[in-house]
Short mmCIF file of C-alpha atoms in Angstrom, two decimals:
data_model
loop_
_atom_site.label_atom_id
_atom_site.label_comp_id
_atom_site.label_asym_id
_atom_site.label_seq_id
_atom_site.Cartn_x
_atom_site.Cartn_y
_atom_site.Cartn_z
CA MET A 4 -9.55 8.42 37.41
CA ALA A 5 -11.26 10.46 40.09
CA SER A 6 -12.46 13.58 41.07
CA PRO A 7 -14.25 14.63 44.15
CA ALA A 8 -16.43 12.53 42.30
CA PHE A 9 -15.72 9.24 43.79
CA ALA A 10 -17.48 10.54 46.94
CA VAL A 11 -20.39 11.75 44.82
CA THR A 12 -21.57 11.28 41.35
CA PHE A 13 -18.54 11.60 39.04
CA ILE A 14 -17.93 15.29 37.64
CA GLY A 15 -16.14 15.22 34.37
CA GLN A 16 -16.46 15.94 30.71
CA ASN A 17 -15.74 13.79 27.61
CA GLN A 18 -13.40 15.43 25.05
CA PRO A 19 -14.08 13.76 21.55
CA THR A 20 -10.78 12.99 19.77
CA VAL A 21 -11.24 11.97 16.18
CA VAL A 22 -8.39 10.04 14.75
CA GLN A 23 -8.09 9.50 10.92
CA ALA A 24 -7.43 5.75 10.01
CA VAL A 25 -6.89 4.06 6.70
CA GLN A 26 -8.83 1.21 5.65
CA GLY A 27 -6.90 -2.03 6.18
CA GLN A 28 -4.58 -0.43 8.78
CA THR A 29 -3.92 -0.70 12.55
CA THR A 30 -3.99 2.47 14.50
CA THR A 31 -4.26 3.84 17.85
CA LEU A 32 -7.62 5.75 19.06
CA ASN A 33 -7.96 7.99 22.06
CA TRP A 34 -10.62 8.41 24.80
CA THR A 35 -9.83 11.76 26.37
CA TYR A 36 -11.72 12.80 29.59
CA LYS A 37 -11.35 15.95 31.73
CA ASN A 38 -11.72 16.17 35.43
CA THR A 39 -13.97 19.19 36.04
CA GLY A 40 -14.21 18.59 39.89
CA SER A 41 -11.80 18.55 42.66
CA PRO A 42 -8.45 16.41 42.57
CA GLY A 43 -9.28 12.64 42.86
CA GLU A 44 -6.99 9.34 43.20
CA ILE A 45 -7.14 5.89 41.92
CA ARG A 46 -6.11 3.51 44.72
CA GLU A 47 -4.20 0.46 43.89
CA SER A 48 -6.57 -1.79 45.92
CA GLY A 49 -10.11 -1.73 47.04
CA SER A 50 -11.16 0.73 44.21
CA VAL A 51 -9.50 -0.64 41.01
CA PRO A 52 -11.31 0.74 38.09
CA THR A 53 -12.30 -1.41 35.00
CA ILE A 54 -12.59 0.35 31.60
CA THR A 55 -14.50 -1.38 28.71
CA PHE A 56 -13.76 0.07 25.33
CA TYR A 57 -16.32 -0.61 22.35
CA ALA A 58 -14.95 -0.59 18.79
CA PRO A 59 -16.19 1.76 16.33
CA ALA A 60 -18.15 0.66 13.11
CA GLY A 61 -15.65 -0.81 10.68
CA THR A 62 -13.02 -1.60 13.24
CA THR A 63 -12.05 -4.35 15.65
CA PHE A 64 -9.57 -4.56 18.66
CA PRO A 65 -6.68 -6.78 17.90
CA ASP A 66 -5.00 -8.53 20.99
CA GLN A 67 -3.27 -6.13 23.55
CA SER A 68 -2.44 -6.87 27.02
CA THR A 69 -2.03 -3.19 27.98
CA VAL A 70 -3.25 0.12 26.85
CA PRO A 71 -1.00 3.45 27.14
CA THR A 72 -2.25 6.44 29.08
CA SER A 73 -1.23 9.93 29.19
CA TYR A 74 -2.13 13.22 30.87
CA SER A 75 -2.37 16.89 29.84
CA SER A 76 -3.05 20.06 31.69
CA ASP A 77 -3.86 22.10 28.70
CA GLY A 78 -5.23 19.73 26.23
CA THR A 79 -2.46 20.23 23.75
CA SER A 80 0.70 18.24 24.82
CA TYR A 81 0.28 14.81 26.53
CA ALA A 82 2.91 12.89 28.51
CA ALA A 83 2.94 9.63 30.25
CA ASN A 84 1.40 9.24 33.75
CA ASP A 85 1.57 6.88 36.79
CA LEU A 86 -1.84 5.28 35.68
CA LYS A 87 -1.58 2.00 33.84
CA LEU A 88 -4.36 -0.07 32.18
CA SER A 89 -3.31 -3.73 32.10
CA GLY A 90 -4.82 -7.17 32.03
CA CYS A 91 -6.66 -6.38 28.87
CA THR A 92 -8.82 -8.65 27.21
CA VAL A 93 -10.57 -8.78 23.79
CA GLY A 94 -14.15 -9.98 23.64
CA GLY A 95 -17.23 -10.08 21.17
CA GLY A 96 -15.17 -11.10 18.33
CA GLY A 97 -12.93 -8.07 18.66
CA THR A 98 -15.88 -5.46 19.54
CA THR A 99 -15.00 -5.05 23.16
CA LEU A 100 -11.75 -4.54 24.99
CA THR A 101 -11.80 -4.73 28.72
CA CYS A 102 -8.98 -3.33 30.96
CA THR A 103 -8.00 -2.82 34.71
CA GLY A 104 -6.56 0.07 36.08
CA GLY A 105 -4.02 0.82 38.84
CA SER A 106 -0.52 2.59 39.50
CA ALA A 107 2.37 1.89 37.25
CA SER A 108 4.98 2.64 39.76
CA GLY A 109 3.49 0.36 42.55
CA SER A 110 2.66 3.42 44.62
CA ALA A 111 -0.78 3.39 46.81
CA SER A 112 -2.55 5.79 44.25
CA SER A 113 -2.43 7.63 41.07
CA GLY A 114 -3.89 11.25 41.41
CA TRP A 115 -6.00 13.10 38.78
CA PRO A 116 -5.76 16.85 39.33
CA THR A 117 -8.50 19.26 38.50
CA ASN A 118 -8.83 20.41 34.99
CA ASP A 119 -6.31 17.77 33.89
CA LEU A 120 -7.18 15.52 31.01
CA PHE A 121 -6.45 11.83 30.94
CA ARG A 122 -6.22 9.96 27.60
CA PHE A 123 -6.39 6.16 27.17
CA SER A 124 -5.23 4.91 23.73
CA PRO A 125 -6.10 1.34 22.64
CA GLN A 126 -5.48 0.13 19.30
CA VAL A 127 -7.94 -0.89 16.53
CA THR A 128 -7.63 -2.44 13.23
CA VAL A 129 -9.78 -1.09 10.42
CA SER A 130 -11.53 -3.38 7.95
CA PRO A 131 -10.11 -3.17 4.46
CA THR A 132 -13.73 -2.87 3.35
CA ALA A 133 -14.81 -0.47 6.03
CA THR A 134 -17.25 2.40 4.64
CA PRO A 135 -15.23 5.67 4.89
CA GLY A 136 -16.79 8.11 7.38
CA THR A 137 -16.72 9.25 10.91
CA TYR A 138 -17.90 6.75 13.77
CA SER A 139 -17.98 6.91 17.43
CA ALA A 140 -18.30 4.13 20.24
CA ALA A 141 -18.55 4.17 24.00
CA ALA A 142 -15.82 4.06 26.48
CA VAL A 143 -16.99 3.07 29.91
CA MET A 144 -15.38 3.12 33.36
CA GLN A 145 -16.61 1.50 36.37
CA TYR A 146 -15.24 2.30 39.90
CA THR A 147 -15.90 1.63 43.28
CA ASP A 148 -15.19 4.27 45.86
CA HIS A 149 -12.45 3.00 48.50
CA ALA A 150 -14.00 4.68 51.38
CA THR A 151 -17.69 4.26 50.87
CA GLY A 152 -17.86 1.15 48.82
CA GLU A 153 -20.41 2.95 46.60
CA ALA A 154 -20.03 2.18 42.68
CA TYR A 155 -19.73 4.76 40.17
CA GLU A 156 -19.71 4.80 36.45
CA ILE A 157 -18.59 7.07 33.54
CA LYS A 158 -20.58 6.16 30.54
CA ASP A 159 -20.35 9.28 28.30
CA GLY A 160 -16.82 8.35 26.95
CA THR A 161 -16.27 7.94 23.44
CA LEU A 162 -13.64 6.53 20.99
CA ASP A 163 -13.84 8.38 17.65
CA VAL A 164 -12.51 7.39 14.30
CA ASN A 165 -12.56 8.98 10.75
CA VAL A 166 -12.11 5.99 8.27
CA VAL A 167 -10.59 6.97 5.01
CA ALA A 168 -10.06 5.02 1.82
CA LYS A 169 -6.68 3.41 1.37
CA VAL A 170 -4.18 5.75 -0.31
CA GLU A 171 -2.32 3.43 -2.82
CA SER A 172 -0.87 3.05 -6.15
CA GLU A 173 -2.98 2.30 -9.20
CA ALA A 174 -3.08 -1.15 -10.63
CA PRO A 175 -0.27 -2.11 -13.23
CA LYS A 176 -0.75 -0.91 -16.80
CA VAL A 177 0.74 -2.60 -19.88
CA ASN A 178 3.66 -0.80 -21.58
CA ALA A 179 3.24 0.36 -25.25
CA ALA A 180 4.62 -2.31 -27.63
CA ASN A 181 8.31 -2.06 -28.52
CA THR A 182 9.05 -3.18 -32.07
CA ILE A 183 11.51 -6.23 -32.03
CA PRO A 184 12.54 -8.02 -34.99
CA PRO A 185 12.54 -11.72 -35.23
CA GLY A 186 15.70 -13.00 -33.78
CA GLY A 187 16.17 -9.68 -31.93
CA THR A 188 16.01 -8.62 -28.40
CA GLY A 189 13.83 -5.79 -26.82
CA ASP A 190 11.98 -4.95 -23.63
CA VAL A 191 8.61 -5.53 -22.30
CA GLY A 192 7.04 -4.41 -19.21
CA ALA A 193 4.47 -2.52 -17.36
CA THR A 194 3.91 0.76 -15.37
CA VAL A 195 2.61 1.54 -12.14
CA GLU A 196 1.23 4.87 -11.39
CA ASN A 197 0.77 6.95 -8.38
CA THR A 198 -2.02 9.81 -8.22
CA TRP A 199 -1.35 10.65 -4.66
CA SER A 200 0.82 13.57 -3.07
CA ALA A 201 2.66 10.88 -1.00
CA ALA A 202 4.99 8.15 -2.20
CA GLU A 203 3.70 4.74 -2.12
CA THR A 204 6.03 1.69 -0.97
CA GLY A 205 5.72 -1.78 -0.24
CA ASN A 206 7.12 -5.45 -0.73
CA VAL A 207 5.41 -7.15 -3.77
CA THR A 208 5.88 -10.27 -5.67
CA LEU A 209 5.98 -10.28 -9.65
CA TYR A 210 4.86 -13.39 -11.52
CA LEU A 211 5.78 -12.85 -15.42
CA THR A 212 5.17 -15.00 -18.42
CA ALA A 213 6.87 -13.96 -21.70
CA PRO A 214 4.83 -13.44 -24.75
CA ALA A 215 4.47 -16.12 -27.59
CA ASN A 216 7.61 -16.77 -29.56
CA SER A 217 9.89 -15.09 -26.83
CA THR A 218 11.76 -15.83 -23.55
CA PHE A 219 13.43 -13.74 -21.01
CA THR A 220 17.10 -13.18 -21.24
CA SER A 221 17.69 -11.72 -17.53
CA ASN A 222 16.78 -12.46 -14.25
CA GLN A 223 16.40 -8.81 -13.35
CA VAL A 224 13.62 -6.14 -13.85
CA TRP A 225 14.52 -2.60 -14.14
CA GLY A 226 12.66 0.64 -13.15
CA THR A 227 12.46 4.03 -14.67
CA ASP A 228 11.10 6.70 -12.44
CA ILE A 229 8.50 9.17 -13.89
CA VAL A 230 8.04 12.06 -11.62
CA GLY A 231 5.25 14.68 -12.39
CA GLY A 232 4.93 13.30 -15.80
CA VAL A 233 8.74 13.57 -16.62
CA GLN A 234 10.69 10.42 -17.18
CA SER A 235 14.11 10.04 -15.84
CA ALA A 236 17.25 9.80 -18.24
CA GLY A 237 17.93 6.16 -16.87
CA SER A 238 16.81 3.02 -15.24
CA SER A 239 18.13 0.75 -12.53
CA PRO A 240 17.63 -2.81 -11.37
CA VAL A 241 14.65 -3.04 -9.02
CA PHE A 242 14.13 -6.73 -8.90
CA THR A 243 17.41 -8.78 -8.71
CA ASN A 244 18.04 -12.37 -8.71
CA CYS A 245 14.57 -13.41 -10.03
CA THR A 246 13.71 -16.94 -10.46
CA LEU A 247 13.70 -18.19 -14.12
CA SER A 248 11.81 -21.25 -14.99
CA ASN A 249 10.15 -23.32 -17.80
CA GLY A 250 12.91 -22.61 -20.23
CA ASN A 251 13.08 -19.12 -19.34
CA LYS A 252 9.34 -18.34 -20.20
CA ASN A 253 8.54 -17.85 -16.72
CA MET A 254 9.97 -15.52 -14.00
CA THR A 255 9.10 -14.89 -10.42
CA CYS A 256 10.68 -11.84 -8.55
CA ASN A 257 10.26 -10.26 -4.98
CA GLY A 258 11.29 -6.98 -3.58
CA ASN A 259 10.39 -3.64 -2.11
CA ILE A 260 9.41 -0.73 -4.50
CA THR A 261 8.44 2.86 -4.07
CA ILE A 262 6.42 4.86 -6.53
CA PRO A 263 7.18 8.70 -6.50
CA ALA A 264 4.61 11.03 -5.18
CA ALA A 265 2.56 12.81 -7.77
CA ALA A 266 4.04 16.31 -8.41
CA ASN A 267 3.29 19.44 -10.42
CA GLY A 268 -0.37 18.29 -10.81
CA GLN A 269 0.95 15.27 -12.88
CA ILE A 270 0.89 11.64 -11.93
CA SER A 271 4.24 9.74 -11.21
CA ALA A 272 5.06 6.31 -11.89
CA VAL A 273 7.72 3.71 -12.21
CA LYS A 274 8.12 2.09 -15.62
CA PHE A 275 9.25 -1.67 -15.23
CA THR A 276 10.99 -3.47 -18.04
CA THR A 277 12.79 -6.78 -18.62
CA PRO A 278 14.39 -7.98 -21.97
CA VAL A 279 13.08 -10.84 -24.11
CA ALA A 280 14.66 -12.62 -27.04
CA VAL A 281 12.23 -13.11 -29.92
CA ALA A 282 12.45 -16.35 -31.79
CA ALA A 283 13.69 -16.08 -35.29
CA SER A 284 10.55 -18.06 -36.38
CA ALA A 285 8.21 -15.24 -35.21
CA ALA A 286 5.76 -13.92 -37.70
CA GLU A 287 6.55 -10.38 -39.13
CA ASN A 288 4.21 -7.44 -38.70
CA THR A 289 2.45 -9.16 -35.61
CA LEU A 290 1.41 -7.95 -32.09
CA TYR A 291 2.29 -10.63 -29.44
CA SER A 292 0.33 -9.68 -26.37
CA ASP A 293 -0.26 -12.82 -24.45
CA GLY A 294 2.40 -12.22 -21.93
CA VAL A 295 1.67 -11.98 -18.28
CA PHE A 296 2.65 -9.23 -15.48
CA ASN A 297 0.97 -10.34 -12.30
CA MET A 298 2.00 -8.18 -9.25
CA THR A 299 0.60 -8.96 -5.86
CA ASN A 300 -0.66 -6.35 -3.34
CA SER A 301 2.09 -5.23 -0.82
CA THR A 302 2.23 -7.23 2.20
CA GLY A 303 1.61 -5.72 5.76
CA THR A 304 -1.35 -3.41 6.80
CA ASN A 305 0.59 0.02 6.34
CA ASN A 306 2.09 -0.72 2.82
CA THR A 307 0.34 0.92 -0.07
CA ILE A 308 1.10 -0.88 -3.54
CA LYS A 309 -2.00 -2.14 -5.27
CA GLY A 310 -1.49 -5.18 -7.16
CA GLY A 311 -2.97 -6.30 -10.52
CA LEU A 312 -2.84 -8.24 -13.66
CA THR A 313 -2.05 -6.91 -17.01
CA THR A 314 -0.09 -8.17 -20.22
CA LEU A 315 3.61 -8.07 -21.53
CA GLN A 316 3.58 -7.39 -25.31
CA TYR A 317 5.89 -6.75 -28.32
CA ARG A 318 5.33 -6.18 -32.08
CA THR A 319 7.47 -7.54 -34.89
CA PRO A 320 8.23 -5.22 -37.94
CA VAL A 321 7.05 -5.41 -41.51
CA ILE A 322 10.04 -7.10 -43.16
CA ALA A 323 10.58 -4.66 -46.20
CA ALA A 324 11.04 -6.33 -49.73
CA VAL A 325 14.20 -5.57 -51.93
CA PRO A 326 14.37 -5.92 -55.70
CA MET A 327 15.77 -9.05 -57.21
CA ILE A 328 16.69 -9.74 -60.84
CA SER A 329 15.19 -12.53 -62.58
CA GLU A 330 17.37 -15.63 -62.47
CA GLN A 331 16.40 -16.04 -66.03
CA VAL A 332 18.26 -12.84 -67.12
CA GLY A 333 21.80 -13.25 -67.87
CA ALA A 334 24.67 -11.24 -66.42
CA ALA A 335 24.99 -9.04 -69.70
CA ALA A 336 21.25 -8.68 -69.68
CA ALA A 337 21.28 -7.70 -66.00
CA GLY A 338 23.82 -5.09 -66.51
CA MET A 339 21.79 -3.53 -69.50
CA ILE A 340 18.78 -3.61 -66.97
CA GLY A 341 20.80 -1.85 -64.40
CA VAL A 342 21.49 0.96 -66.60
CA ALA A 343 18.46 1.39 -68.62
CA GLY A 344 15.92 -0.99 -67.05
CA LEU A 345 13.89 1.73 -65.23
CA ALA A 346 13.65 4.02 -68.28
CA ALA A 347 12.55 1.06 -70.39
CA GLY A 348 9.97 -0.27 -67.93
CA GLY A 349 12.21 -3.17 -67.07
CA THR A 350 10.71 -6.16 -65.07
CA PHE A 351 11.62 -6.98 -61.68
CA LEU A 352 10.83 -9.82 -59.27
CA TYR A 353 11.10 -9.21 -55.35
CA ARG A 354 12.21 -11.15 -52.47
CA ARG A 355 11.92 -10.83 -48.66
CA ARG A 356 14.90 -9.02 -47.05
CA ASN A 357 17.51 -11.00 -45.50
CA ARG A 358 17.39 -10.45 -41.75
CA ASN A 359 21.10 -9.76 -41.72
CA GLN A 360 20.97 -7.64 -44.89
CA THR A 361 21.32 -3.81 -43.96
CA ALA A 362 20.54 -2.62 -47.59
#
């Protein structure tokens, strides 16, 4: 970290290097500095430099004992160098990171050629609530010249970050209510959409409650991909070996899901479904919409599934009425009505269709 500089005031030039970082994620920032003077060196003893990094707004430093370093002669491609930053300590509640420099190979010194750029790359964690925008904070190097004992300081270095909103899937939305007759089975579920041009993935947990007058019939949840607004022909199990409880009224599932990237200017999604059995006593022509589909946010800082709460629902059909001859009409009369009843304005009674009756 030297230039002729360490015999005179340091000669160098800061190279702002903006790194894009997503809310809630941990990423690497870069302090890049160019030696615009004569070749310099860092001695292993007697002139060991200290670098203090300051966290940009909306970020903090996680614990890290070392910071990677690299160099470039053209400012385009960077390679590892012999310089090391070690003994790093976090202070100020994560707002500062202080490290000591030296030779990684154990040699007496580490050179810094004229016009070469050195890069120091600490990690920061972006707050999930950080306001999107570009922020800079200082990077300061203090150095004591090994020959003269004179202290020097670089204080125009910067760490630069562009905080962007987290790119994640939409919160779950309830599926349209399927019609399921009392005593029958059918699917309930929810859909998770993705409006971004990158697939969203992560490990999540589902907490499901069947709607009134129904219970789950399987310990699996299926998924059907919808890519660019076009639904695929089939579905496959996404959550398997779910845990059923409370007489199959509740189900808990855990697994990794991927929501396809939006395509052709249309959203993509995964439609999740699982079957329920509807009680024979369920009322006809009724919407049961009190089920629960509760999905957690994906775990880890780099996953991108947004959780949320929605409902599970189904509808029972109208049970059609069918004509029934009055019990007071005898067999002969019944035959007569059968032939001429309509023409004569015959009288009919009606009864509810038997659920097993097909005509």
